Amino acid sequence: MTFALAIPSAGGSIESYIQSVNRFRILSQEEEIRLARSLRDEDNIDAARQLVLSHLRVVVAIARGYKGYGLPQADLIQEGNIGLMKAVKRYDPERGVRLVSFAVHWIKAEIHEFILRNWRLVKIATTKAQRKLFFNLRSMKPVLDTMNPAEVNTMAKQLGVKAEEVVEMETRFNGRDISLEPLSEDDDDTFSPVAYLTDGSEPPQLLEAEQTRRLRGEGLERALASLDARSRHIIEARWLRENDSATLHDLAGELGVSAERIRQIEAKAMEKMRGAMVAVA
């Protein structure tokens, strides 16, 4: 069974969206069970919609906990909403567990996957243990300062990873952008990276750099050309616009499908593009 629900979009003002979802009434346990049974036994889409709408505020609360990863809050909420809909679809009212308790896992799982797919600093979070490290490092650190060896070993043991992986992940979190140029024209004593980095002016380096740029450009064009029109439109709208990139719900409304369907098309397109890029390289 699948269903697509018309729910408020987080693509506009976050404040307006929060006000909107807070207007939906919280269901009693008896109402929740009745609606869940109606969905299960009768495929009642309206029952599913009521269950989802009454829990949208939960998604907002969970998504707020992931602000520190540098991703749009609207996208985090939309991914969490997909997790909520999956939870509603799989919820069993006979187990005696409230939907909110069951849905938290699905909401967090979708948000986690979205962050791991899109956060550029994450390179080592490939195993279950490393993902656990990624999402627990900040909350488990006793202080904001760099951890000492004993603290590193304790965290590694608790999370089932190597101490080296804890150190590497902490380094990624603590890394900061460095300005290549001096911050002030009056600061003559400041040695910024631009003063001592090589300029790469040797002919072999220039040739290699030019070849790399050409191959990447050709690879991207070939990768995009391998997609059908709808997939290409989604990739360009989501990732290739310099400003105002589209959210999943923006494209869902434009193309008349669910946000989850947009995400599925996007994932398949990305996989196809990676294959094309490798072929060019």
PDB file of C-alpha atoms in Angstrom:
ATOM      1  CA  MET A   1       0.000   0.000   0.000  1.00  0.00           C
ATOM      2  CA  THR A   2       1.283   3.452  -0.857  1.00  0.00           C
ATOM      3  CA  PHE A   3      -0.232   6.856  -0.371  1.00  0.00           C
ATOM      4  CA  ALA A   4       0.580  10.480  -1.167  1.00  0.00           C
ATOM      5  CA  LEU A   5      -0.779  13.092   1.190  1.00  0.00           C
ATOM      6  CA  ALA A   6      -1.354  16.809   0.714  1.00  0.00           C
ATOM      7  CA  ILE A   7       0.411  18.261   3.743  1.00  0.00           C
ATOM      8  CA  PRO A   8       1.706  21.779   4.437  1.00  0.00           C
ATOM      9  CA  SER A   9       4.997  22.532   2.699  1.00  0.00           C
ATOM     10  CA  ALA A  10       8.020  23.766   4.647  1.00  0.00           C
ATOM     11  CA  GLY A  11       9.387  25.402   1.512  1.00  0.00           C
ATOM     12  CA  GLY A  12       8.259  28.910   2.457  1.00  0.00           C
ATOM     13  CA  SER A  13       8.634  30.732   5.765  1.00  0.00           C
ATOM     14  CA  ILE A  14       9.601  28.312   8.529  1.00  0.00           C
ATOM     15  CA  GLU A  15       7.788  30.463  11.096  1.00  0.00           C
ATOM     16  CA  SER A  16       4.573  30.348   9.074  1.00  0.00           C
ATOM     17  CA  TYR A  17       4.924  26.603   8.609  1.00  0.00           C
ATOM     18  CA  ILE A  18       5.387  26.024  12.348  1.00  0.00           C
ATOM     19  CA  GLN A  19       2.339  28.139  13.117  1.00  0.00           C
ATOM     20  CA  SER A  20       0.394  26.137  10.546  1.00  0.00           C
ATOM     21  CA  VAL A  21       1.311  22.694  11.895  1.00  0.00           C
ATOM     22  CA  ASN A  22       0.726  23.763  15.492  1.00  0.00           C
ATOM     23  CA  ARG A  23      -2.909  24.411  14.625  1.00  0.00           C
ATOM     24  CA  PHE A  24      -3.519  20.726  14.027  1.00  0.00           C
ATOM     25  CA  ARG A  25      -5.058  19.084  17.060  1.00  0.00           C
ATOM     26  CA  ILE A  26      -3.177  16.370  18.932  1.00  0.00           C
ATOM     27  CA  LEU A  27      -5.177  13.141  18.789  1.00  0.00           C
ATOM     28  CA  SER A  28      -6.191  11.164  21.832  1.00  0.00           C
ATOM     29  CA  GLN A  29      -5.015   7.570  22.063  1.00  0.00           C
ATOM     30  CA  GLU A  30      -8.523   6.309  21.277  1.00  0.00           C
ATOM     31  CA  GLU A  31      -8.755   8.496  18.148  1.00  0.00           C
ATOM     32  CA  GLU A  32      -5.293   7.405  17.076  1.00  0.00           C
ATOM     33  CA  ILE A  33      -6.156   3.710  17.373  1.00  0.00           C
ATOM     34  CA  ARG A  34      -9.443   4.166  15.522  1.00  0.00           C
ATOM     35  CA  LEU A  35      -7.798   6.002  12.634  1.00  0.00           C
ATOM     36  CA  ALA A  36      -4.898   3.550  12.445  1.00  0.00           C
ATOM     37  CA  ARG A  37      -7.296   0.625  12.247  1.00  0.00           C
ATOM     38  CA  SER A  38      -9.289   2.375   9.536  1.00  0.00           C
ATOM     39  CA  LEU A  39      -6.095   2.914   7.539  1.00  0.00           C
ATOM     40  CA  ARG A  40      -4.973  -0.675   8.013  1.00  0.00           C
ATOM     41  CA  ASP A  41      -8.309  -2.355   7.334  1.00  0.00           C
ATOM     42  CA  GLU A  42      -9.897  -0.005   4.806  1.00  0.00           C
ATOM     43  CA  ASP A  43      -6.952   1.826   3.194  1.00  0.00           C
ATOM     44  CA  ASN A  44      -8.565   5.020   4.465  1.00  0.00           C
ATOM     45  CA  ILE A  45      -6.323   7.789   3.133  1.00  0.00           C
ATOM     46  CA  ASP A  46      -8.151  10.460   5.111  1.00  0.00           C
ATOM     47  CA  ALA A  47      -7.313   8.551   8.290  1.00  0.00           C
ATOM     48  CA  ALA A  48      -3.657   8.499   7.257  1.00  0.00           C
ATOM     49  CA  ARG A  49      -3.777  12.229   6.601  1.00  0.00           C
ATOM     50  CA  GLN A  50      -5.188  12.954  10.055  1.00  0.00           C
ATOM     51  CA  LEU A  51      -2.509  10.816  11.688  1.00  0.00           C
ATOM     52  CA  VAL A  52       0.244  12.587   9.777  1.00  0.00           C
ATOM     53  CA  LEU A  53      -1.073  16.115  10.349  1.00  0.00           C
ATOM     54  CA  SER A  54      -1.402  15.604  14.100  1.00  0.00           C
ATOM     55  CA  HIS A  55       2.293  14.652  14.320  1.00  0.00           C
ATOM     56  CA  LEU A  56       3.895  17.269  12.052  1.00  0.00           C
ATOM     57  CA  ARG A  57       4.891  19.309  15.108  1.00  0.00           C
ATOM     58  CA  VAL A  58       6.945  16.321  16.279  1.00  0.00           C
ATOM     59  CA  VAL A  59       8.944  16.416  13.052  1.00  0.00           C
ATOM     60  CA  VAL A  60       9.656  20.125  13.552  1.00  0.00           C
ATOM     61  CA  ALA A  61      10.890  19.494  17.089  1.00  0.00           C
ATOM     62  CA  ILE A  62      13.204  16.694  15.938  1.00  0.00           C
ATOM     63  CA  ALA A  63      14.506  18.620  12.913  1.00  0.00           C
ATOM     64  CA  ARG A  64      15.512  21.523  15.160  1.00  0.00           C
ATOM     65  CA  GLY A  65      18.055  19.238  16.770  1.00  0.00           C
ATOM     66  CA  TYR A  66      19.985  19.006  13.496  1.00  0.00           C
ATOM     67  CA  LYS A  67      20.519  22.714  12.808  1.00  0.00           C
ATOM     68  CA  GLY A  68      24.268  22.422  13.287  1.00  0.00           C
ATOM     69  CA  TYR A  69      24.881  20.467  10.097  1.00  0.00           C
ATOM     70  CA  GLY A  70      24.575  23.430   7.735  1.00  0.00           C
ATOM     71  CA  LEU A  71      21.562  22.136   5.788  1.00  0.00           C
ATOM     72  CA  PRO A  72      18.303  24.032   5.130  1.00  0.00           C
ATOM     73  CA  GLN A  73      15.820  23.594   7.948  1.00  0.00           C
ATOM     74  CA  ALA A  74      13.020  23.260   5.402  1.00  0.00           C
ATOM     75  CA  ASP A  75      14.702  20.250   3.797  1.00  0.00           C
ATOM     76  CA  LEU A  76      15.330  18.620   7.180  1.00  0.00           C
ATOM     77  CA  ILE A  77      11.637  19.014   8.019  1.00  0.00           C
ATOM     78  CA  GLN A  78      10.538  17.663   4.646  1.00  0.00           C
ATOM     79  CA  GLU A  79      12.769  14.607   5.030  1.00  0.00           C
ATOM     80  CA  GLY A  80      11.389  14.094   8.530  1.00  0.00           C
ATOM     81  CA  ASN A  81       7.857  14.307   7.140  1.00  0.00           C
ATOM     82  CA  ILE A  82       8.701  11.491   4.728  1.00  0.00           C
ATOM     83  CA  GLY A  83       9.845   9.424   7.691  1.00  0.00           C
ATOM     84  CA  LEU A  84       6.601  10.239   9.502  1.00  0.00           C
ATOM     85  CA  MET A  85       4.515   9.056   6.544  1.00  0.00           C
ATOM     86  CA  LYS A  86       6.502   5.818   6.429  1.00  0.00           C
ATOM     87  CA  ALA A  87       5.843   5.351  10.138  1.00  0.00           C
ATOM     88  CA  VAL A  88       2.100   5.922   9.706  1.00  0.00           C
ATOM     89  CA  LYS A  89       2.059   3.378   6.901  1.00  0.00           C
ATOM     90  CA  ARG A  90       3.750   0.729   9.085  1.00  0.00           C
ATOM     91  CA  TYR A  91       2.129   1.539  12.427  1.00  0.00           C
ATOM     92  CA  ASP A  92       0.329  -1.330  14.189  1.00  0.00           C
ATOM     93  CA  PRO A  93      -2.309   0.006  16.607  1.00  0.00           C
ATOM     94  CA  GLU A  94      -2.617  -3.372  18.347  1.00  0.00           C
ATOM     95  CA  ARG A  95       0.844  -3.234  19.908  1.00  0.00           C
ATOM     96  CA  GLY A  96      -0.187  -0.718  22.551  1.00  0.00           C
ATOM     97  CA  VAL A  97       2.489   1.824  21.578  1.00  0.00           C
ATOM     98  CA  ARG A  98       1.616   5.398  20.739  1.00  0.00           C
ATOM     99  CA  LEU A  99       2.349   6.482  17.191  1.00  0.00           C
ATOM    100  CA  VAL A 100       4.703   9.233  18.341  1.00  0.00           C
ATOM    101  CA  SER A 101       7.001   6.697  20.020  1.00  0.00           C
ATOM    102  CA  PHE A 102       7.029   4.517  16.908  1.00  0.00           C
ATOM    103  CA  ALA A 103       7.492   7.433  14.492  1.00  0.00           C
ATOM    104  CA  VAL A 104      10.545   8.983  16.159  1.00  0.00           C
ATOM    105  CA  HIS A 105      12.799   6.232  14.772  1.00  0.00           C
ATOM    106  CA  TRP A 106      11.528   6.685  11.198  1.00  0.00           C
ATOM    107  CA  ILE A 107      11.733  10.485  11.343  1.00  0.00           C
ATOM    108  CA  LYS A 108      15.324  10.461  12.608  1.00  0.00           C
ATOM    109  CA  ALA A 109      16.334   7.759  10.126  1.00  0.00           C
ATOM    110  CA  GLU A 110      15.208   9.860   7.143  1.00  0.00           C
ATOM    111  CA  ILE A 111      16.908  12.982   8.475  1.00  0.00           C
ATOM    112  CA  HIS A 112      20.116  11.048   9.153  1.00  0.00           C
ATOM    113  CA  GLU A 113      20.188   9.649   5.627  1.00  0.00           C
ATOM    114  CA  PHE A 114      19.606  13.118   4.170  1.00  0.00           C
ATOM    115  CA  ILE A 115      22.464  14.606   6.198  1.00  0.00           C
ATOM    116  CA  LEU A 116      24.851  11.819   5.274  1.00  0.00           C
ATOM    117  CA  ARG A 117      24.002  12.195   1.585  1.00  0.00           C
ATOM    118  CA  ASN A 118      24.536  15.926   1.551  1.00  0.00           C
ATOM    119  CA  TRP A 119      27.020  17.000   4.214  1.00  0.00           C
ATOM    120  CA  ARG A 120      30.314  17.408   2.402  1.00  0.00           C
ATOM    121  CA  LEU A 121      32.555  16.843   5.453  1.00  0.00           C
ATOM    122  CA  VAL A 122      31.348  13.310   6.071  1.00  0.00           C
ATOM    123  CA  LYS A 123      33.714  10.924   4.343  1.00  0.00           C
ATOM    124  CA  ILE A 124      34.168   8.145   6.884  1.00  0.00           C
ATOM    125  CA  ALA A 125      30.592   7.584   8.060  1.00  0.00           C
ATOM    126  CA  THR A 126      30.100   4.423   6.038  1.00  0.00           C
ATOM    127  CA  THR A 127      29.409   1.796   8.704  1.00  0.00           C
ATOM    128  CA  LYS A 128      26.647   1.714  11.264  1.00  0.00           C
ATOM    129  CA  ALA A 129      29.136   2.344  14.077  1.00  0.00           C
ATOM    130  CA  GLN A 130      30.686   5.313  12.277  1.00  0.00           C
ATOM    131  CA  ARG A 131      27.279   6.831  11.632  1.00  0.00           C
ATOM    132  CA  LYS A 132      26.516   6.470  15.323  1.00  0.00           C
ATOM    133  CA  LEU A 133      29.778   8.278  16.042  1.00  0.00           C
ATOM    134  CA  PHE A 134      28.891  11.058  13.607  1.00  0.00           C
ATOM    135  CA  PHE A 135      25.520  11.773  15.184  1.00  0.00           C
ATOM    136  CA  ASN A 136      26.608  11.365  18.830  1.00  0.00           C
ATOM    137  CA  LEU A 137      30.008  13.050  18.922  1.00  0.00           C
ATOM    138  CA  ARG A 138      28.776  16.523  19.786  1.00  0.00           C
ATOM    139  CA  SER A 139      26.312  15.459  22.471  1.00  0.00           C
ATOM    140  CA  MET A 140      28.743  13.007  24.089  1.00  0.00           C
ATOM    141  CA  LYS A 141      31.730  15.355  24.277  1.00  0.00           C
ATOM    142  CA  PRO A 142      32.177  16.411  27.925  1.00  0.00           C
ATOM    143  CA  VAL A 143      33.419  19.871  26.910  1.00  0.00           C
ATOM    144  CA  LEU A 144      33.739  21.900  23.746  1.00  0.00           C
ATOM    145  CA  ASP A 145      37.545  21.705  23.861  1.00  0.00           C
ATOM    146  CA  THR A 146      39.531  18.952  22.173  1.00  0.00           C
ATOM    147  CA  MET A 147      39.152  15.637  23.963  1.00  0.00           C
ATOM    148  CA  ASN A 148      42.083  14.101  25.771  1.00  0.00           C
ATOM    149  CA  PRO A 149      43.235  10.509  25.027  1.00  0.00           C
ATOM    150  CA  ALA A 150      41.258   9.036  27.918  1.00  0.00           C
ATOM    151  CA  GLU A 151      38.024  10.690  26.711  1.00  0.00           C
ATOM    152  CA  VAL A 152      38.706   9.550  23.157  1.00  0.00           C
ATOM    153  CA  ASN A 153      39.206   5.951  24.270  1.00  0.00           C
ATOM    154  CA  THR A 154      36.066   6.019  26.408  1.00  0.00           C
ATOM    155  CA  MET A 155      33.911   7.304  23.540  1.00  0.00           C
ATOM    156  CA  ALA A 156      35.441   4.827  21.079  1.00  0.00           C
ATOM    157  CA  LYS A 157      34.637   1.957  23.420  1.00  0.00           C
ATOM    158  CA  GLN A 158      31.062   3.145  23.989  1.00  0.00           C
ATOM    159  CA  LEU A 159      30.365   3.512  20.252  1.00  0.00           C
ATOM    160  CA  GLY A 160      32.308   0.486  19.023  1.00  0.00           C
ATOM    161  CA  VAL A 161      34.745   2.362  16.774  1.00  0.00           C
ATOM    162  CA  LYS A 162      38.490   2.885  16.712  1.00  0.00           C
ATOM    163  CA  ALA A 163      40.015   5.718  18.722  1.00  0.00           C
ATOM    164  CA  GLU A 164      41.538   7.022  15.477  1.00  0.00           C
ATOM    165  CA  GLU A 165      38.066   7.362  13.976  1.00  0.00           C
ATOM    166  CA  VAL A 166      36.911   9.431  16.959  1.00  0.00           C
ATOM    167  CA  VAL A 167      39.897  11.752  16.542  1.00  0.00           C
ATOM    168  CA  GLU A 168      39.341  12.099  12.788  1.00  0.00           C
ATOM    169  CA  MET A 169      35.645  12.845  13.167  1.00  0.00           C
ATOM    170  CA  GLU A 170      36.330  15.378  15.906  1.00  0.00           C
ATOM    171  CA  THR A 171      38.892  17.054  13.651  1.00  0.00           C
ATOM    172  CA  ARG A 172      36.278  17.336  10.886  1.00  0.00           C
ATOM    173  CA  PHE A 173      33.800  18.920  13.265  1.00  0.00           C
ATOM    174  CA  ASN A 174      36.334  21.381  14.661  1.00  0.00           C
ATOM    175  CA  GLY A 175      37.782  22.354  11.274  1.00  0.00           C
ATOM    176  CA  ARG A 176      37.224  25.926  10.272  1.00  0.00           C
ATOM    177  CA  ASP A 177      37.439  27.846   7.018  1.00  0.00           C
ATOM    178  CA  ILE A 178      40.648  29.827   6.539  1.00  0.00           C
ATOM    179  CA  SER A 179      40.720  33.067   4.594  1.00  0.00           C
ATOM    180  CA  LEU A 180      43.262  33.060   1.783  1.00  0.00           C
ATOM    181  CA  GLU A 181      43.511  36.847   1.855  1.00  0.00           C
ATOM    182  CA  PRO A 182      44.412  39.060   4.865  1.00  0.00           C
ATOM    183  CA  LEU A 183      41.345  40.116   6.829  1.00  0.00           C
ATOM    184  CA  SER A 184      42.518  43.716   6.960  1.00  0.00           C
ATOM    185  CA  GLU A 185      44.605  45.822   4.605  1.00  0.00           C
ATOM    186  CA  ASP A 186      46.210  47.482   7.642  1.00  0.00           C
ATOM    187  CA  ASP A 187      47.387  44.223   9.174  1.00  0.00           C
ATOM    188  CA  ASP A 188      50.882  44.057   7.682  1.00  0.00           C
ATOM    189  CA  ASP A 189      52.097  41.420  10.140  1.00  0.00           C
ATOM    190  CA  THR A 190      49.478  38.857   9.165  1.00  0.00           C
ATOM    191  CA  PHE A 191      50.718  36.035   6.969  1.00  0.00           C
ATOM    192  CA  SER A 192      47.693  34.628   5.164  1.00  0.00           C
ATOM    193  CA  PRO A 193      47.866  31.448   3.054  1.00  0.00           C
ATOM    194  CA  VAL A 194      47.909  33.454  -0.165  1.00  0.00           C
ATOM    195  CA  ALA A 195      51.411  34.683   0.790  1.00  0.00           C
ATOM    196  CA  TYR A 196      53.034  31.269   0.941  1.00  0.00           C
ATOM    197  CA  LEU A 197      50.942  28.904  -1.206  1.00  0.00           C
ATOM    198  CA  THR A 198      52.547  27.986  -4.545  1.00  0.00           C
ATOM    199  CA  ASP A 199      50.885  29.560  -7.557  1.00  0.00           C
ATOM    200  CA  GLY A 200      51.035  26.426  -9.693  1.00  0.00           C
ATOM    201  CA  SER A 201      52.459  28.388 -12.580  1.00  0.00           C
ATOM    202  CA  GLU A 202      54.731  25.614 -13.839  1.00  0.00           C
ATOM    203  CA  PRO A 203      53.555  24.434 -17.298  1.00  0.00           C
ATOM    204  CA  PRO A 204      52.923  20.784 -16.235  1.00  0.00           C
ATOM    205  CA  GLN A 205      50.732  21.921 -13.362  1.00  0.00           C
ATOM    206  CA  LEU A 206      48.784  24.331 -15.544  1.00  0.00           C
ATOM    207  CA  LEU A 207      48.259  21.647 -18.153  1.00  0.00           C
ATOM    208  CA  GLU A 208      47.092  19.129 -15.570  1.00  0.00           C
ATOM    209  CA  ALA A 209      44.705  21.640 -14.008  1.00  0.00           C
ATOM    210  CA  GLU A 210      43.226  22.549 -17.378  1.00  0.00           C
ATOM    211  CA  GLN A 211      42.801  18.891 -18.299  1.00  0.00           C
ATOM    212  CA  THR A 212      41.078  18.186 -14.995  1.00  0.00           C
ATOM    213  CA  ARG A 213      38.647  21.089 -15.513  1.00  0.00           C
ATOM    214  CA  ARG A 214      37.910  19.926 -19.041  1.00  0.00           C
ATOM    215  CA  LEU A 215      37.282  16.344 -17.996  1.00  0.00           C
ATOM    216  CA  ARG A 216      35.017  17.396 -15.159  1.00  0.00           C
ATOM    217  CA  GLY A 217      33.031  19.667 -17.455  1.00  0.00           C
ATOM    218  CA  GLU A 218      32.704  16.992 -20.096  1.00  0.00           C
ATOM    219  CA  GLY A 219      31.833  14.435 -17.448  1.00  0.00           C
ATOM    220  CA  LEU A 220      29.044  16.546 -16.024  1.00  0.00           C
ATOM    221  CA  GLU A 221      27.595  17.258 -19.452  1.00  0.00           C
ATOM    222  CA  ARG A 222      27.722  13.592 -20.395  1.00  0.00           C
ATOM    223  CA  ALA A 223      26.202  12.601 -17.070  1.00  0.00           C
ATOM    224  CA  LEU A 224      23.331  15.051 -17.501  1.00  0.00           C
ATOM    225  CA  ALA A 225      22.822  13.950 -21.102  1.00  0.00           C
ATOM    226  CA  SER A 226      22.361  10.370 -19.901  1.00  0.00           C
ATOM    227  CA  LEU A 227      19.234  11.337 -17.933  1.00  0.00           C
ATOM    228  CA  ASP A 228      15.672  11.561 -19.128  1.00  0.00           C
ATOM    229  CA  ALA A 229      14.089  15.025 -19.200  1.00  0.00           C
ATOM    230  CA  ARG A 230      12.331  14.750 -15.833  1.00  0.00           C
ATOM    231  CA  SER A 231      15.377  13.395 -14.007  1.00  0.00           C
ATOM    232  CA  ARG A 232      17.600  16.088 -15.494  1.00  0.00           C
ATOM    233  CA  HIS A 233      15.149  18.804 -14.487  1.00  0.00           C
ATOM    234  CA  ILE A 234      15.124  17.501 -10.908  1.00  0.00           C
ATOM    235  CA  ILE A 235      18.931  17.356 -10.667  1.00  0.00           C
ATOM    236  CA  GLU A 236      19.361  20.815 -12.160  1.00  0.00           C
ATOM    237  CA  ALA A 237      16.676  22.301  -9.906  1.00  0.00           C
ATOM    238  CA  ARG A 238      18.055  20.652  -6.775  1.00  0.00           C
ATOM    239  CA  TRP A 239      21.815  20.968  -7.258  1.00  0.00           C
ATOM    240  CA  LEU A 240      22.881  23.112 -10.219  1.00  0.00           C
ATOM    241  CA  ARG A 241      21.127  26.400  -9.571  1.00  0.00           C
ATOM    242  CA  GLU A 242      23.426  29.035  -8.115  1.00  0.00           C
ATOM    243  CA  ASN A 243      20.600  30.486  -6.060  1.00  0.00           C
ATOM    244  CA  ASP A 244      17.157  29.386  -4.909  1.00  0.00           C
ATOM    245  CA  SER A 245      17.558  25.630  -5.301  1.00  0.00           C
ATOM    246  CA  ALA A 246      14.279  23.704  -5.238  1.00  0.00           C
ATOM    247  CA  THR A 247      13.163  21.583  -2.296  1.00  0.00           C
ATOM    248  CA  LEU A 248      11.647  18.138  -2.613  1.00  0.00           C
ATOM    249  CA  HIS A 249       8.169  19.528  -2.003  1.00  0.00           C
ATOM    250  CA  ASP A 250       8.663  22.336  -4.523  1.00  0.00           C
ATOM    251  CA  LEU A 251       9.318  19.751  -7.239  1.00  0.00           C
ATOM    252  CA  ALA A 252       6.590  17.444  -5.952  1.00  0.00           C
ATOM    253  CA  GLY A 253       4.047  20.213  -6.410  1.00  0.00           C
ATOM    254  CA  GLU A 254       5.437  21.161  -9.807  1.00  0.00           C
ATOM    255  CA  LEU A 255       5.478  17.619 -11.197  1.00  0.00           C
ATOM    256  CA  GLY A 256       2.354  16.344  -9.462  1.00  0.00           C
ATOM    257  CA  VAL A 257       3.979  13.473  -7.541  1.00  0.00           C
ATOM    258  CA  SER A 258       4.929  12.852  -3.918  1.00  0.00           C
ATOM    259  CA  ALA A 259       8.097  14.232  -2.335  1.00  0.00           C
ATOM    260  CA  GLU A 260       9.298  10.691  -1.755  1.00  0.00           C
ATOM    261  CA  ARG A 261       8.900   9.921  -5.456  1.00  0.00           C
ATOM    262  CA  ILE A 262      11.026  12.976  -6.262  1.00  0.00           C
ATOM    263  CA  ARG A 263      13.686  11.695  -3.905  1.00  0.00           C
ATOM    264  CA  GLN A 264      13.620   8.243  -5.515  1.00  0.00           C
ATOM    265  CA  ILE A 265      14.062   9.760  -8.988  1.00  0.00           C
ATOM    266  CA  GLU A 266      16.866  11.961  -7.666  1.00  0.00           C
ATOM    267  CA  ALA A 267      18.705   9.004  -6.106  1.00  0.00           C
ATOM    268  CA  LYS A 268      18.515   6.948  -9.313  1.00  0.00           C
ATOM    269  CA  ALA A 269      19.658   9.914 -11.381  1.00  0.00           C
ATOM    270  CA  MET A 270      22.633  10.519  -9.082  1.00  0.00           C
ATOM    271  CA  GLU A 271      23.656   6.881  -9.372  1.00  0.00           C
ATOM    272  CA  LYS A 272      23.435   7.006 -13.160  1.00  0.00           C
ATOM    273  CA  MET A 273      25.441  10.227 -13.259  1.00  0.00           C
ATOM    274  CA  ARG A 274      28.182   8.760 -11.071  1.00  0.00           C
ATOM    275  CA  GLY A 275      28.575   5.919 -13.560  1.00  0.00           C
ATOM    276  CA  ALA A 276      28.842   8.358 -16.441  1.00  0.00           C
ATOM    277  CA  MET A 277      31.379  10.513 -14.592  1.00  0.00           C
ATOM    278  CA  VAL A 278      33.569   7.488 -13.837  1.00  0.00           C
ATOM    279  CA  ALA A 279      33.500   6.499 -17.513  1.00  0.00           C
ATOM    280  CA  VAL A 280      34.790   9.954 -18.521  1.00  0.00           C
ATOM    281  CA  ALA A 281      37.538   9.915 -15.877  1.00  0.00           C
TER     282      ALA A 281
END
